[in-house]
Structure formats: C-alpha cells, structure tokens
Coordinates of C-alpha atoms in Angstrom, one line a residue:
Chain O
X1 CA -93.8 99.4 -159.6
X2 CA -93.4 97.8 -156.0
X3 CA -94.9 99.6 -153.2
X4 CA -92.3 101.9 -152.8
X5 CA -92.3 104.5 -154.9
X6 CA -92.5 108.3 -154.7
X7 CA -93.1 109.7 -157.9
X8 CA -91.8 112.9 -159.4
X9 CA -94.7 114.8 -159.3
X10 CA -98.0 115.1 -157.3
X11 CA -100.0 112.6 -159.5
X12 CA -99.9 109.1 -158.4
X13 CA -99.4 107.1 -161.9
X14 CA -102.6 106.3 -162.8
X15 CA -103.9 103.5 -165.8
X16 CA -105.3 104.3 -168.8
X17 CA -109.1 104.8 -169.2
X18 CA -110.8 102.0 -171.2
X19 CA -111.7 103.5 -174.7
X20 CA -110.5 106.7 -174.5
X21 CA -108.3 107.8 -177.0
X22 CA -104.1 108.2 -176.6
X23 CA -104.1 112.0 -176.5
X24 CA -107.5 114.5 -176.6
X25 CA -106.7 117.9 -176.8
X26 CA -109.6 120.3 -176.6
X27 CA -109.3 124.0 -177.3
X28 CA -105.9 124.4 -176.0
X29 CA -103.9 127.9 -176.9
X30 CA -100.1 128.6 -175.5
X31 CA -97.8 130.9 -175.8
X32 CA -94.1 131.6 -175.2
X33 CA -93.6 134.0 -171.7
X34 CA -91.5 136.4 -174.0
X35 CA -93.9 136.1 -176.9
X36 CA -97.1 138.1 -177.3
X37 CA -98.0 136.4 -180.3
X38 CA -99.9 132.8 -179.2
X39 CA -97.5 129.8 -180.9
X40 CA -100.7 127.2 -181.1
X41 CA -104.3 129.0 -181.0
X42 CA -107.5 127.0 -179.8
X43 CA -106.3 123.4 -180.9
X44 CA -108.5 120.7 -180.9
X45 CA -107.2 117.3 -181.5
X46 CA -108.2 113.6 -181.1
X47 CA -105.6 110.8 -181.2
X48 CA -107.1 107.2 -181.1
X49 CA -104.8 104.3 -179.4
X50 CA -102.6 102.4 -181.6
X51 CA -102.3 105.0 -184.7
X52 CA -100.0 106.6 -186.3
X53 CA -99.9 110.4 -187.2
X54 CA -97.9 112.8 -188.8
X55 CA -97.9 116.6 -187.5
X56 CA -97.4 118.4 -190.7
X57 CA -96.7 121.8 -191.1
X58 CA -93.6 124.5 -192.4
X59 CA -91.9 126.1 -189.7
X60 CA -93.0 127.8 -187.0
X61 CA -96.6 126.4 -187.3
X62 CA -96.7 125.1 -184.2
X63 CA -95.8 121.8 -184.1
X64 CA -92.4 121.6 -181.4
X65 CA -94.6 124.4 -179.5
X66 CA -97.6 121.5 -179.3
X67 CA -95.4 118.7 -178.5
X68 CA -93.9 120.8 -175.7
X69 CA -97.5 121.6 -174.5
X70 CA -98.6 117.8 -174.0
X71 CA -95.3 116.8 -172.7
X72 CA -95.5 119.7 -169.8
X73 CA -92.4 122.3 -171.1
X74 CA -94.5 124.7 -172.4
X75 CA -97.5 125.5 -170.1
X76 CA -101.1 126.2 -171.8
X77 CA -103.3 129.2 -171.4
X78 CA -106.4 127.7 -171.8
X79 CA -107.9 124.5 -173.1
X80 CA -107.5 120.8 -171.4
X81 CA -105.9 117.8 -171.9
X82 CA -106.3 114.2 -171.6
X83 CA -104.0 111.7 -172.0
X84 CA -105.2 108.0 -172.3
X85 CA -108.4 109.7 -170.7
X86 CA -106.5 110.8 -167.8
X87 CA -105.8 114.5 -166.3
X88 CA -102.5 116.2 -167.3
X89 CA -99.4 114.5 -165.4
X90 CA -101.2 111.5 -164.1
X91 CA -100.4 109.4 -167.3
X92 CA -96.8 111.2 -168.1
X93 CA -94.9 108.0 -167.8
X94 CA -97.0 106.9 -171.0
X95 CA -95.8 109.7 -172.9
X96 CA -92.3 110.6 -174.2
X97 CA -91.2 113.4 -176.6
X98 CA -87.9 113.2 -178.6
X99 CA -87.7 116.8 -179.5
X100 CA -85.9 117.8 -182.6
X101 CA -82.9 119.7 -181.1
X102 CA -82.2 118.0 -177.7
X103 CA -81.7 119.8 -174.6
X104 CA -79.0 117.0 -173.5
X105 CA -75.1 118.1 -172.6
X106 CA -73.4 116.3 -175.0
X107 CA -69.9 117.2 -173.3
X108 CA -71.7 115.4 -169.9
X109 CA -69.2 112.8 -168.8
X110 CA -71.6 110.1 -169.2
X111 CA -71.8 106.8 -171.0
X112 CA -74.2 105.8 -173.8
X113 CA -76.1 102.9 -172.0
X114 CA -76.5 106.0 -168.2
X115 CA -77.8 108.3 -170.7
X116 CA -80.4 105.1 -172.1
X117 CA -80.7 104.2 -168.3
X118 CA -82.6 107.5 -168.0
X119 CA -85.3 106.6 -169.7
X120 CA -86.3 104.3 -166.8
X121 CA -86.2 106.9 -164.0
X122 CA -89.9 107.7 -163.9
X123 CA -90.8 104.2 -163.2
X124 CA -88.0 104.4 -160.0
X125 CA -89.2 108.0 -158.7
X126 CA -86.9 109.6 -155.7
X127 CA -84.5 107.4 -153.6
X128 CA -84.6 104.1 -156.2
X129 CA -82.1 102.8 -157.6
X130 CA -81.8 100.8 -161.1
X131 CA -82.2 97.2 -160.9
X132 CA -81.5 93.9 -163.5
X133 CA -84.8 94.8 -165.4
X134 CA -83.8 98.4 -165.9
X135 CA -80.6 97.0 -167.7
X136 CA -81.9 94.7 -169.7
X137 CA -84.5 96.9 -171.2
X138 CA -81.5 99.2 -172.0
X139 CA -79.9 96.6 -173.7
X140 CA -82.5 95.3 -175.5
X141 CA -83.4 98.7 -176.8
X142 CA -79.7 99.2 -177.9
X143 CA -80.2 96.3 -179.7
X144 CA -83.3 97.1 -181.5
X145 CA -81.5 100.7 -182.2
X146 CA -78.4 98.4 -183.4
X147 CA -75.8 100.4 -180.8
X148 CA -75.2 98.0 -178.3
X149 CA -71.2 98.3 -179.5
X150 CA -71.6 102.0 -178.3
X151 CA -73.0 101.2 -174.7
X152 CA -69.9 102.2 -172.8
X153 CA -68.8 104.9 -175.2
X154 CA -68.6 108.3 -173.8
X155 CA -72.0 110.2 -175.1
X156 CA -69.6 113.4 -176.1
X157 CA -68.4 110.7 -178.8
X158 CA -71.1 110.3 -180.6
X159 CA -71.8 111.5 -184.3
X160 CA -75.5 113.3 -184.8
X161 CA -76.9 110.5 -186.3
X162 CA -75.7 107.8 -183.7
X163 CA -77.1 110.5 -180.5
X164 CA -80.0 110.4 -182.5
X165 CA -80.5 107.1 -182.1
X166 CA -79.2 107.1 -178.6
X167 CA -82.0 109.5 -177.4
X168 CA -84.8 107.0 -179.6
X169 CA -83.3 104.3 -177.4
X170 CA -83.8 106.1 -174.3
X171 CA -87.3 106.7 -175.5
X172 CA -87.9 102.9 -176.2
X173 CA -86.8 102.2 -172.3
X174 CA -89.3 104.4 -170.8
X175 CA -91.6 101.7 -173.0
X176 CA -94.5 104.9 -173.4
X177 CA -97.4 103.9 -175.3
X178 CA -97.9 107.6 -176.7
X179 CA -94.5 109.0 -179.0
X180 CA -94.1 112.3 -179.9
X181 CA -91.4 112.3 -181.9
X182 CA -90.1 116.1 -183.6
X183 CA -88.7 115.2 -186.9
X184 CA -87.0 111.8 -186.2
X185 CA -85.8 111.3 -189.9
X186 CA -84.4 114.7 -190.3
X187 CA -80.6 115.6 -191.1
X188 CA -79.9 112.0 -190.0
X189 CA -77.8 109.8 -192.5
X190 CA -79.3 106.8 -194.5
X191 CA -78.4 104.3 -191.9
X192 CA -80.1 105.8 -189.1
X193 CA -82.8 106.5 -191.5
X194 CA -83.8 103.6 -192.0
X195 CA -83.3 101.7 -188.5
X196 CA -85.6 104.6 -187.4
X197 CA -87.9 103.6 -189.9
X198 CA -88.1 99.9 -188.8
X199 CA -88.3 100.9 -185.4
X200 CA -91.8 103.1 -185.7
X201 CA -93.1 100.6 -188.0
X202 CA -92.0 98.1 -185.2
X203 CA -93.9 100.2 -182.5
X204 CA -97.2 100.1 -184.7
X205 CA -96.9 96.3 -184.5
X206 CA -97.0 97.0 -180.9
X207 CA -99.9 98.7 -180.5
X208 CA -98.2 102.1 -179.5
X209 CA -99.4 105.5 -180.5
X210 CA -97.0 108.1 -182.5
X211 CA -97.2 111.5 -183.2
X212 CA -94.5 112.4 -186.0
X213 CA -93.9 116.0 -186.9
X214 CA -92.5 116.4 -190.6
X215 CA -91.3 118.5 -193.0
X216 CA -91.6 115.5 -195.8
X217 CA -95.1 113.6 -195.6
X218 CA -95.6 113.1 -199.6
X219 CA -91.8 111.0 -199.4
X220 CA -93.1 109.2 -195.8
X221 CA -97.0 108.7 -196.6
X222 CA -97.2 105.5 -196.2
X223 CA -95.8 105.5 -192.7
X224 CA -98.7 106.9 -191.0
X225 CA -102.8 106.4 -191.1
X226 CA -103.2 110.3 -191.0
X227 CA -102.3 113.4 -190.9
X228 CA -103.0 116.4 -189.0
X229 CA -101.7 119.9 -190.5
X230 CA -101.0 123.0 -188.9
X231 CA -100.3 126.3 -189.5
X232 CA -99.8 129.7 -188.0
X233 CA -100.7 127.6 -184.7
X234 CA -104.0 126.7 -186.0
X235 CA -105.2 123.1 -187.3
X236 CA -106.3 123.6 -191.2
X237 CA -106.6 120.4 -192.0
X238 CA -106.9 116.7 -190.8
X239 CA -106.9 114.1 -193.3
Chain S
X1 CA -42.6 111.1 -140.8
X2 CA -41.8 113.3 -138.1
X3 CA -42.4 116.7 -139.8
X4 CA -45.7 115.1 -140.5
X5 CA -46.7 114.1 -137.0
X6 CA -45.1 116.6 -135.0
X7 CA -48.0 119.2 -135.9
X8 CA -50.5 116.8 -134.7
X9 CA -49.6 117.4 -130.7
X10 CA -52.1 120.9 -131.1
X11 CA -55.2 120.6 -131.2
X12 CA -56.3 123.7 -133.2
X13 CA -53.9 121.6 -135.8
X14 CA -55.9 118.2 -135.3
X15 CA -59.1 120.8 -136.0
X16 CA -57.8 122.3 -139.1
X17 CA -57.1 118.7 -140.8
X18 CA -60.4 117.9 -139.9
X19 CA -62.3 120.7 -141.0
X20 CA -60.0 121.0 -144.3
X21 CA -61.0 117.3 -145.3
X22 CA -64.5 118.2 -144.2
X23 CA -64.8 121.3 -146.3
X24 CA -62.8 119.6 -149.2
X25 CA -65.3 116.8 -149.1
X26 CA -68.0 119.4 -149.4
X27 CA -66.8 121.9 -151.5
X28 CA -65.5 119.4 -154.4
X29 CA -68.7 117.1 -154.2
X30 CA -70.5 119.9 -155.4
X31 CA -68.1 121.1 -157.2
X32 CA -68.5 118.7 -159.7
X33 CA -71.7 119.8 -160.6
X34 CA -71.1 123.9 -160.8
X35 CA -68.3 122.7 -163.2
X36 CA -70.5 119.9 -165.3
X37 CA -73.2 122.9 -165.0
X38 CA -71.2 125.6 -166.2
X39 CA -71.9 128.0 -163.4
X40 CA -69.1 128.5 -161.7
X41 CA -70.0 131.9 -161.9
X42 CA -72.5 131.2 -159.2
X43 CA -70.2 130.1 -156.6
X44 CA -68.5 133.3 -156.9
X45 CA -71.3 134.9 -157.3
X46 CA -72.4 133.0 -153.7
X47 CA -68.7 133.5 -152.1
X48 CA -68.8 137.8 -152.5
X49 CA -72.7 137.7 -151.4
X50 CA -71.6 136.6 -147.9
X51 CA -70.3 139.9 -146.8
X52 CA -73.4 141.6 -145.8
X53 CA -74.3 139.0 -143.8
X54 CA -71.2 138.7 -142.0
X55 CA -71.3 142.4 -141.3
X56 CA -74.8 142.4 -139.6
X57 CA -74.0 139.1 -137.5
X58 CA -70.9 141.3 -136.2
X59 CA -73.2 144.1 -135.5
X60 CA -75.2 142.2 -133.4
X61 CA -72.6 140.3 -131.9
X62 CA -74.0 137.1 -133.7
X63 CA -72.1 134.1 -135.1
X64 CA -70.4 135.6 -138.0
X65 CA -70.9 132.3 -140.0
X66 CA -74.1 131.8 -139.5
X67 CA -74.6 135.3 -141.0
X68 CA -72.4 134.6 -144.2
X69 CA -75.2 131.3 -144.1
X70 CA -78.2 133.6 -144.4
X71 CA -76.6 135.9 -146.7
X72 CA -75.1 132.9 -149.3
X73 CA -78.4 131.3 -148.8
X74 CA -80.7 134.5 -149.3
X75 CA -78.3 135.2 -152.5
X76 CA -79.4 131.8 -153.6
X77 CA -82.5 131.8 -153.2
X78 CA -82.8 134.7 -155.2
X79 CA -80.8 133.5 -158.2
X80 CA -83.1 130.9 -158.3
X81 CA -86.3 133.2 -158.1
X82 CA -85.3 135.8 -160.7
X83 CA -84.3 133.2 -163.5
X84 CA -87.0 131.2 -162.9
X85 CA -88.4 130.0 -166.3
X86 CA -85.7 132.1 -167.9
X87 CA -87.6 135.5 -167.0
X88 CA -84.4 136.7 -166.9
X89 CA -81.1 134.9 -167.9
X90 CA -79.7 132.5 -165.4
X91 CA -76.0 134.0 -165.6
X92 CA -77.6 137.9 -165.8
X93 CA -79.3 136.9 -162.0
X94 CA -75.5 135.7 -161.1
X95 CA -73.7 138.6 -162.4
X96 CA -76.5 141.0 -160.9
X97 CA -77.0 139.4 -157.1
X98 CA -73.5 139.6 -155.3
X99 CA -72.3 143.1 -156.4
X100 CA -75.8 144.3 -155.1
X101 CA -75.0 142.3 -151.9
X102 CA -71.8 143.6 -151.7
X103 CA -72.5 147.1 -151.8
X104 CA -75.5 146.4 -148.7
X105 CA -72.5 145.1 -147.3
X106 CA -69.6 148.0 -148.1
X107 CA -72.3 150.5 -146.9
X108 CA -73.0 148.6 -143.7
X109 CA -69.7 149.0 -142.8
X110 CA -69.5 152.4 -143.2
X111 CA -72.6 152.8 -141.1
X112 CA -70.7 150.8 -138.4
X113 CA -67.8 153.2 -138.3
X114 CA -65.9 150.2 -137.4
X115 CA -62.3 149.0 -138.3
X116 CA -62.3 145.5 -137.3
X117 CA -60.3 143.5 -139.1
X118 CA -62.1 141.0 -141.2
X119 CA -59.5 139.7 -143.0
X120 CA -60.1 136.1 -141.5
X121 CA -63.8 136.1 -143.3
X122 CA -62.3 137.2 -146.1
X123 CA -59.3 135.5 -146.7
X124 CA -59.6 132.3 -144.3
X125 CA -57.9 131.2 -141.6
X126 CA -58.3 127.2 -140.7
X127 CA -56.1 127.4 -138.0
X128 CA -58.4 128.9 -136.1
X129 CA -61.4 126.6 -136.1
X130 CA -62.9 126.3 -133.0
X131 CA -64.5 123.0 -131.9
X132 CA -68.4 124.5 -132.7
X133 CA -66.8 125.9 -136.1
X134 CA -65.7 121.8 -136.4
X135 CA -69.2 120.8 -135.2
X136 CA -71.2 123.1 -137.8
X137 CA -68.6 122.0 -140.5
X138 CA -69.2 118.3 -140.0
X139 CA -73.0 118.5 -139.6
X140 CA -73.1 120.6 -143.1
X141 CA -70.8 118.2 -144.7
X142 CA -72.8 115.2 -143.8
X143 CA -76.2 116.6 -145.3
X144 CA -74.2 118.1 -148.4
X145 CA -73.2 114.2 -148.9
X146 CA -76.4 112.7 -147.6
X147 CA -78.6 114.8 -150.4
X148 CA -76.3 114.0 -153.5
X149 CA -76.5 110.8 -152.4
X150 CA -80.2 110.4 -152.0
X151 CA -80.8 112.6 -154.9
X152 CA -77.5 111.5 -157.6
X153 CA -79.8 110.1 -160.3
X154 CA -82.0 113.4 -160.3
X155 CA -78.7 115.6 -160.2
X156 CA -77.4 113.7 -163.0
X157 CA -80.7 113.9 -165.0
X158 CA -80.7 117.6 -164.3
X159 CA -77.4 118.0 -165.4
X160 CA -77.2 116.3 -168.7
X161 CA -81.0 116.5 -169.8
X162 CA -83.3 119.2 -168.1
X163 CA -86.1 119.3 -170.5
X164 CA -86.5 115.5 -170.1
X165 CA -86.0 115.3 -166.3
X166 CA -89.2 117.8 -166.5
X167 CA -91.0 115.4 -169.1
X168 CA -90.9 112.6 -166.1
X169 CA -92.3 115.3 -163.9
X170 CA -89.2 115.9 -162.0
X171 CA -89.8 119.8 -160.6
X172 CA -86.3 121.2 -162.2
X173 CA -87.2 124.8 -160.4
X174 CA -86.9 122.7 -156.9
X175 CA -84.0 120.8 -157.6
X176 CA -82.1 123.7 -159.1
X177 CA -82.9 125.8 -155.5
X178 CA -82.2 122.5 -153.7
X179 CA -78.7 123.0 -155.2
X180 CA -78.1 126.4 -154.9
X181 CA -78.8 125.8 -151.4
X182 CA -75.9 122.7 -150.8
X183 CA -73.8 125.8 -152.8
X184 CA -74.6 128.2 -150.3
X185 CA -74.0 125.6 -147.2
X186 CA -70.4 124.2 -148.9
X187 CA -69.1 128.2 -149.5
X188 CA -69.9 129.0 -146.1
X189 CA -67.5 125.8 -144.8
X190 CA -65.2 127.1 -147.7
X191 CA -65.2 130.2 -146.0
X192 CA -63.7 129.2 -142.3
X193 CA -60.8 127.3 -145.1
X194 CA -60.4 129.8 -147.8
X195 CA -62.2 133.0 -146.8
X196 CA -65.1 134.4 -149.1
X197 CA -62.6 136.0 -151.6
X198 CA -60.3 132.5 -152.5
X199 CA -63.2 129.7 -151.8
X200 CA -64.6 129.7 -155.1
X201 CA -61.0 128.2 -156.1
X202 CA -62.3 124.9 -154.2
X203 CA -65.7 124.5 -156.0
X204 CA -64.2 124.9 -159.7
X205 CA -60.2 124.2 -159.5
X206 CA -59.5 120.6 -158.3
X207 CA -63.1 119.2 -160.6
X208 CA -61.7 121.1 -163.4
X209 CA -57.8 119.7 -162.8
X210 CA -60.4 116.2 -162.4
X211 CA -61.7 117.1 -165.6
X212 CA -58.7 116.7 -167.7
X213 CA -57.4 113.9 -166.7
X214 CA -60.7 111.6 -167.1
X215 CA -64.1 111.6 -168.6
X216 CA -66.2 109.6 -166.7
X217 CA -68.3 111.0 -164.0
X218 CA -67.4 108.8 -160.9
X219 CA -63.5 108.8 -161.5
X220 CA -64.0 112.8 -161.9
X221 CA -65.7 112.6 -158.6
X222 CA -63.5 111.0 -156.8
X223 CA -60.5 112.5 -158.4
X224 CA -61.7 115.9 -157.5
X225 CA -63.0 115.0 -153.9
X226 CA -58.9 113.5 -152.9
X227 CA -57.2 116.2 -154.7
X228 CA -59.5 118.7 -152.7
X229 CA -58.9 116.7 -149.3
X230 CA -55.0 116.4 -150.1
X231 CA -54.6 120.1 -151.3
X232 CA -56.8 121.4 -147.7
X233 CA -54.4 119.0 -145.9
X234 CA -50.9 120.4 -147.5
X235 CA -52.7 123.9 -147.6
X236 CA -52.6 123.4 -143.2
X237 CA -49.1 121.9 -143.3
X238 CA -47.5 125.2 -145.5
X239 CA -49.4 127.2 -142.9
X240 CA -47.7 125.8 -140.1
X241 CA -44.4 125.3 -142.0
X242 CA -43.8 128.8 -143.4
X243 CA -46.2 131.0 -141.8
X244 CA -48.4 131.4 -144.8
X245 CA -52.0 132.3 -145.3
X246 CA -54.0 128.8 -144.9
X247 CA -56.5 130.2 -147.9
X248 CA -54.1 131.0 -150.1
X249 CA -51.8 127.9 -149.5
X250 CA -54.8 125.4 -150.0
X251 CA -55.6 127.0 -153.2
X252 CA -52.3 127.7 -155.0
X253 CA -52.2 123.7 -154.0
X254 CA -55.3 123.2 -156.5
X255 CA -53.4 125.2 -158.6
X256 CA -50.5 123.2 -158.8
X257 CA -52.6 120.2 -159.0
X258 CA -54.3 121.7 -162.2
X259 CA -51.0 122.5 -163.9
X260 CA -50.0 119.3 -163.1
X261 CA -53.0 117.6 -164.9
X262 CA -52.7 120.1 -167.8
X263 CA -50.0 118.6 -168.5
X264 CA -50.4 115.3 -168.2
X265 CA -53.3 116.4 -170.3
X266 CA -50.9 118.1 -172.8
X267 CA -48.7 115.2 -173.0
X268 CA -51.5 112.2 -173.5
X269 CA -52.4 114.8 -176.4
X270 CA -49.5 114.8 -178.2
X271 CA -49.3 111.0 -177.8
X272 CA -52.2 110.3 -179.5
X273 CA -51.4 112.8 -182.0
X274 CA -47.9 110.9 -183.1

C-alpha cells in the first residue's frame, strides 16, 4: 500500500482476523428513509471464508436491500456487522458488490479498461495516481473476462451482456476476497453466461468468498455449498 | 495583426483578456462535469441565487462580489443539504433554492428604495475589471484547477459510478458539496464576464458544443476549456470593436461555436449513414 496513503474513509485498512468468518451479521434490521415498512428484519447470518452461497429468495425479500447494507448504501437500524472479524468500513476494500441494476452512467465518456481501472481506487486513496500494477491487473482481469478487444472502446458502446462483464472485471481488479454479487447470470446471454460461470468457479479455486443472490438455485445448485433463503426480509431457511 | 494588437495599449483591455481566459478556464473546467452530471440546472440555479447577496453587499457598501460569493455559495450549500440522501429530489432543491433567493433579493431592493443600476452584475461587463477583480479571479481560478486536479479520479468516480465510489468509502455527500462549492466560486468569476443572467451559457454551452464533436473525456476537456478561452477572448474584441455588451458577445460566441459543432456533428452523421 506504500506509506502514503489516505484512505477514503476514517478507518485505516485493517487485516483480517485469523478464523473469523468472511461476513457475520448479527441481528441487523434496515429500512428504506421513505419506507415505513423494514426491507430486512433482525438478520442473523454467518459466512465462513472460502465458501460459496447463494441468497435465495423472490422479489422484494430482501436480498439487493442486504447486499446494500454490508456494502455501506443502505445504512442499518440496529444489529452489527463484521467483516473478516473486523468493524464496519475497516475491511471495505475486501468487499465488493456488483449490484443487479448498476448505478454507472453508461453515456460517461469513458473507456472500458478507466471504468476497470476503478476498481483499483481504494487501494490508491486521495491524491494517488495509477501505476504499472494497476494496469496490469486490469488487463489481466479483461483477459480472464475475455474483453481485452474492448479495452479502449467507449463504455456507452457496450451491449448489456458485455457491461456486465465489464463491471465483474472491475470487481476482479479490486482483488476482494468477499463478492456479493446481485444476480450475475440474469438476462445476460449464453456467452457471458457461461464466462461468468467459470469465473466464480475460478474464484472458489482461489479461496474467495461469494455471496450470489438468485432467482434460479435448483438450475445453479451445484455452484454453491449452501444456501441461505429469505423472505419478507426475514431468513427462513439456511440449508 | 494590427486590429488585434492595437487594443492591447489599455490596460483595462490587457485586464479583460486576462480575466476572460481566467474565468473561461474556470467556468468550462467545471463545466464539464455539470454537463457529464446533468445538472446544469444547478448552475442556473447558482447564477439567479447571487442577487440577494449582491444587494446586501451594496447596502453595506461591501464588495459586491464577494456578496454574489456568499450568496452562490449559501445557495449551494443548501442544495446540497436538502437533497441529501435523496430526502428530497436533487433537481426539486435546484428548482426550489434560486427563485426563493431571488425574491429575498427583489424585496431587498424594494426595501432599499434605491435605483442603482445593476445591470453590470447582471449582465457583465469585463471591461471593467479592476486589478483586485483580476487578483480574486486568478486566485479562484487557480484553486478551481488545483482541486480537479488533486481530486480528478474521485470526480470521475462520482460522475460515472456513485454507488461504487461510496462502496470504497469515498463520502459522495462531501464531494458532491465540494463541487457545488468550485460551482459557486466559477459563477461568481462568470459573473464579472457574463453577468448572473448569461453566465450559465459558459458552464453548459462550449462542454456541450465539446460534446459533440468527441467522446472521450480529456479531448472534451480540452475542447471545451479553448473554445471557452477563445470565445471570452473574441467576446472582449466585439466589445471593443462594435460597442457591444461583453456578456452577451462572449456567449452568442459559444453559440456559434455550438452550431458550428452541430454541424460538423450533423454531417459526420450522415457520413456514416451513406
């Protein structure tokens, strides 16, 4: 990290605790500022390093609204957090959340491999700028993505299923070790399906952690270890 | 060459080329991002705020600018407070904040009972910068460029991906007040140019002329930052020339520049199309 660095918030980064899990949720309720009606209701959760996990549930059970909550958009009511066994925002550069519907500007004047290049601004903090390593992570994760030929394309270019893999790219470079990734395989063509596919059975290999919300876990079983399933904002089940 | 140089000999015309590049450095620089943003509606919103301020510094027998600065940056400030988390909709706080401030600012001056002419606020007039006008100018200009520089990445981020750029812990809230702020700072140089009324033209016109003729961001920049400087510069000249407004010369300039790049626009269209 060098020893100058000023991170973007007020936590220094910290390392991860030895043996706690990826993500430990305990109690944790949240709700929407214009909503009176809680999205996720005393949720209790456990993720242990290294597995996979798929966040079932129909709509509106809760599971964008919890993804939101650990990666600090939507703020929590009551309940705590611990990531890698660590206080909320100290281990936030281990976590990375590709939501479902992306806030990104796709009209941005911006290149593919900038928007990748993103993915590596936690790690420089205020007043750094890239360097070689940052550019070859982008280009290896372009590679692994299989869109290195769209590097210098314009990002307002792209086809769904190619910013789809764009944004999984940028989420490689920030090299997390905890995913959360909102229904990566959805509306996305066969392609894209399947090099997304490799790539979280590549990140298993790797020792990372993934949280995958989906609509579809009979077709995708075998992807994950287990599976936690919400509804109405509640956990009913974990199997 | 001579018509060109022959204005040079004043110095209130050495001051107005100055100031003009100044403010078009300014004004465009940020410009790029209230365009790339969509809230151009803010630096109207920013440019009409600036009247009740002006109208209390002239009640006290303040510096007039310095009162549009409070006033732009109190506006600001505001925007930034009322749509904070989306309590209430960022464009609602824009359309809400400068007719509020310009009615303190219409009553005000009908509590003065005073017909001065204000028309130079409103409307510009950069022939008559004075050498602490050029000072203020050039020290605003130099922070405007010093804090896009030191913060581009986080701009950028904030631009094209908010709900990431606050994943990474980047404090959105702060940089969005940071760059109402720069706003509030590049209007009020706009303002000694353009006047409150025209200097919104400088913010959005010459990024959006930019706009269409490329689609990378540090062409646009760059585009957008000359074609402001040029237009503030031949926007001085017409004023001298033909006796005409400064404000309104520099910004039927960016006008012309725009139609010009529409149809270049228009034309690399139909190109592509054949």
């Amino acid at each position: 990290m060098g020893r100058f660095f000023i991170s973007y918030c007020h936590h220094r980064h910290s390392h991860p605790k030895p043996e706690a899990p990826a993500l430990w949720i305990q109690d944790i309720s949240a709700s929407y500022d214009l909503e009176n009606r809680p999205a996720l209701r005393n949720v209790s959760l456990s993720i242990s390093r290294g597995s996979s996990v798929a966040l079932v549930g129909p709509n509106g059970a809760g599971k964008s609204t919890l993804f939101k909550v650990v990666s600090n958009l939507v703020k929590v009511s009551s309940g705590e957090i611990k990531i890698f066994g660590q206080p909320f925002g100290a281990c936030h550069h281990r976590v990375v959340y590709l939501p479902q519907r992306s806030s990104v500007d796709w009209q941005f004047p911006l290149s593919v491999l900038d928007l990748v290049l993103t993915g590596r601004y936690v790690y420089l903090g205020w007043l750094r700028s890239l360097k070689k390593k940052d550019y070859k992570k982008a280009w290896e994760a372009l590679s692994n993505l299989s869109i290195e030929n769209l590097a210098h394309r314009q990002i307002a270019q792209l086809s769904g299923g190619q910013q789809q893999r764009v944004l999984i790219a940028r989420a490689l470079v920030q090299d997390a070790d905890l995913l959360l990734l909102d229904e990566p395989l959805n509306a996305v063509d066969a392609q894209t399906r399947e090099i997304v596919q490799r790539v979280l059975n590549h990140l298993k290999t790797k020792g990372k952690t993934t949280l995958v919300a989906t609509h579809y876990f009979n077709k995708e079983e075998n992807l994950y270890d287990s599976a936690v399933h919400l509804k109405d904002g509640e956990i009913c089940t974990a199997s | 060459m001579h018509g060109i140089l022959e204005p040079l000999q004043y110095g209130f015309i050495q001051r107005a080329l100055l100031a003009s590049m100044l403010v078009g450095i300014s004004c465009s620089l940020l410009g790029v991002y209230v365009v790339l943003r969509r809230i151009s509606n803010t630096g109207h919103a920013l440019t009409h705020s600036a009247l009740p301020g002006i109208v209390i510094a002239f009640m006290f027998g303040g510096n007039l600018f310095l009162g549009a600065l409070v006033a732009t940056l109190w506006t600001a400030i505001m925007i930034g407070f009322l749509s904070k988390e989306d309590k209430v909709y960022e464009d609602t706080a824009t359309g809400m904040m400068p007719t509020i401030m310009l009615a303190l600012g219409v009553l005000l001056i009908s509590s003065t009972k005073s017909y001065r002419d204000m028309s130079s606020m409103l409307f510009g007039n950069i022939l008559g910068v004075t050498s602490g006008d050029l000072v203020m100018i050039a020290v605003i200009t130099v922070f405007i460029v010093g804090v896009l520089i030191l913060c581009h990445k986080e701009f950028q981020l904030f631009c094209v991906d908010k709900d990431y750029a606050r994943t990474i812990g980047i404090n959105v809230d702060v940089l969005r007040h940071v760059l109402l702020v720069l706003l509030s700072l590049s209007v009020v140089t706009g303002i000694q140019a353009t006047g409150a009324i025209l200097t919104n033209a400088l913010l959005v016109v010459p990024t959006a002329a930019a706009r269409l003729v490329t689609n990378r961001l540090v062409p646009l920049t760059i585009t957008a930052v000359t074609m402001t400087m040029v237009c503030c510069v031949a926007g001085v000249y017409c004023s001298y020339y033909f006796g005409l407004s400064s404000g309104a010369s520099i910004v039927l300039c960016c006008a012309l520049c725009f139609g010009v790049c529409w149809a270049f626009r228009t034309v690399q269209n139909k190109k592509s199309m054949l």
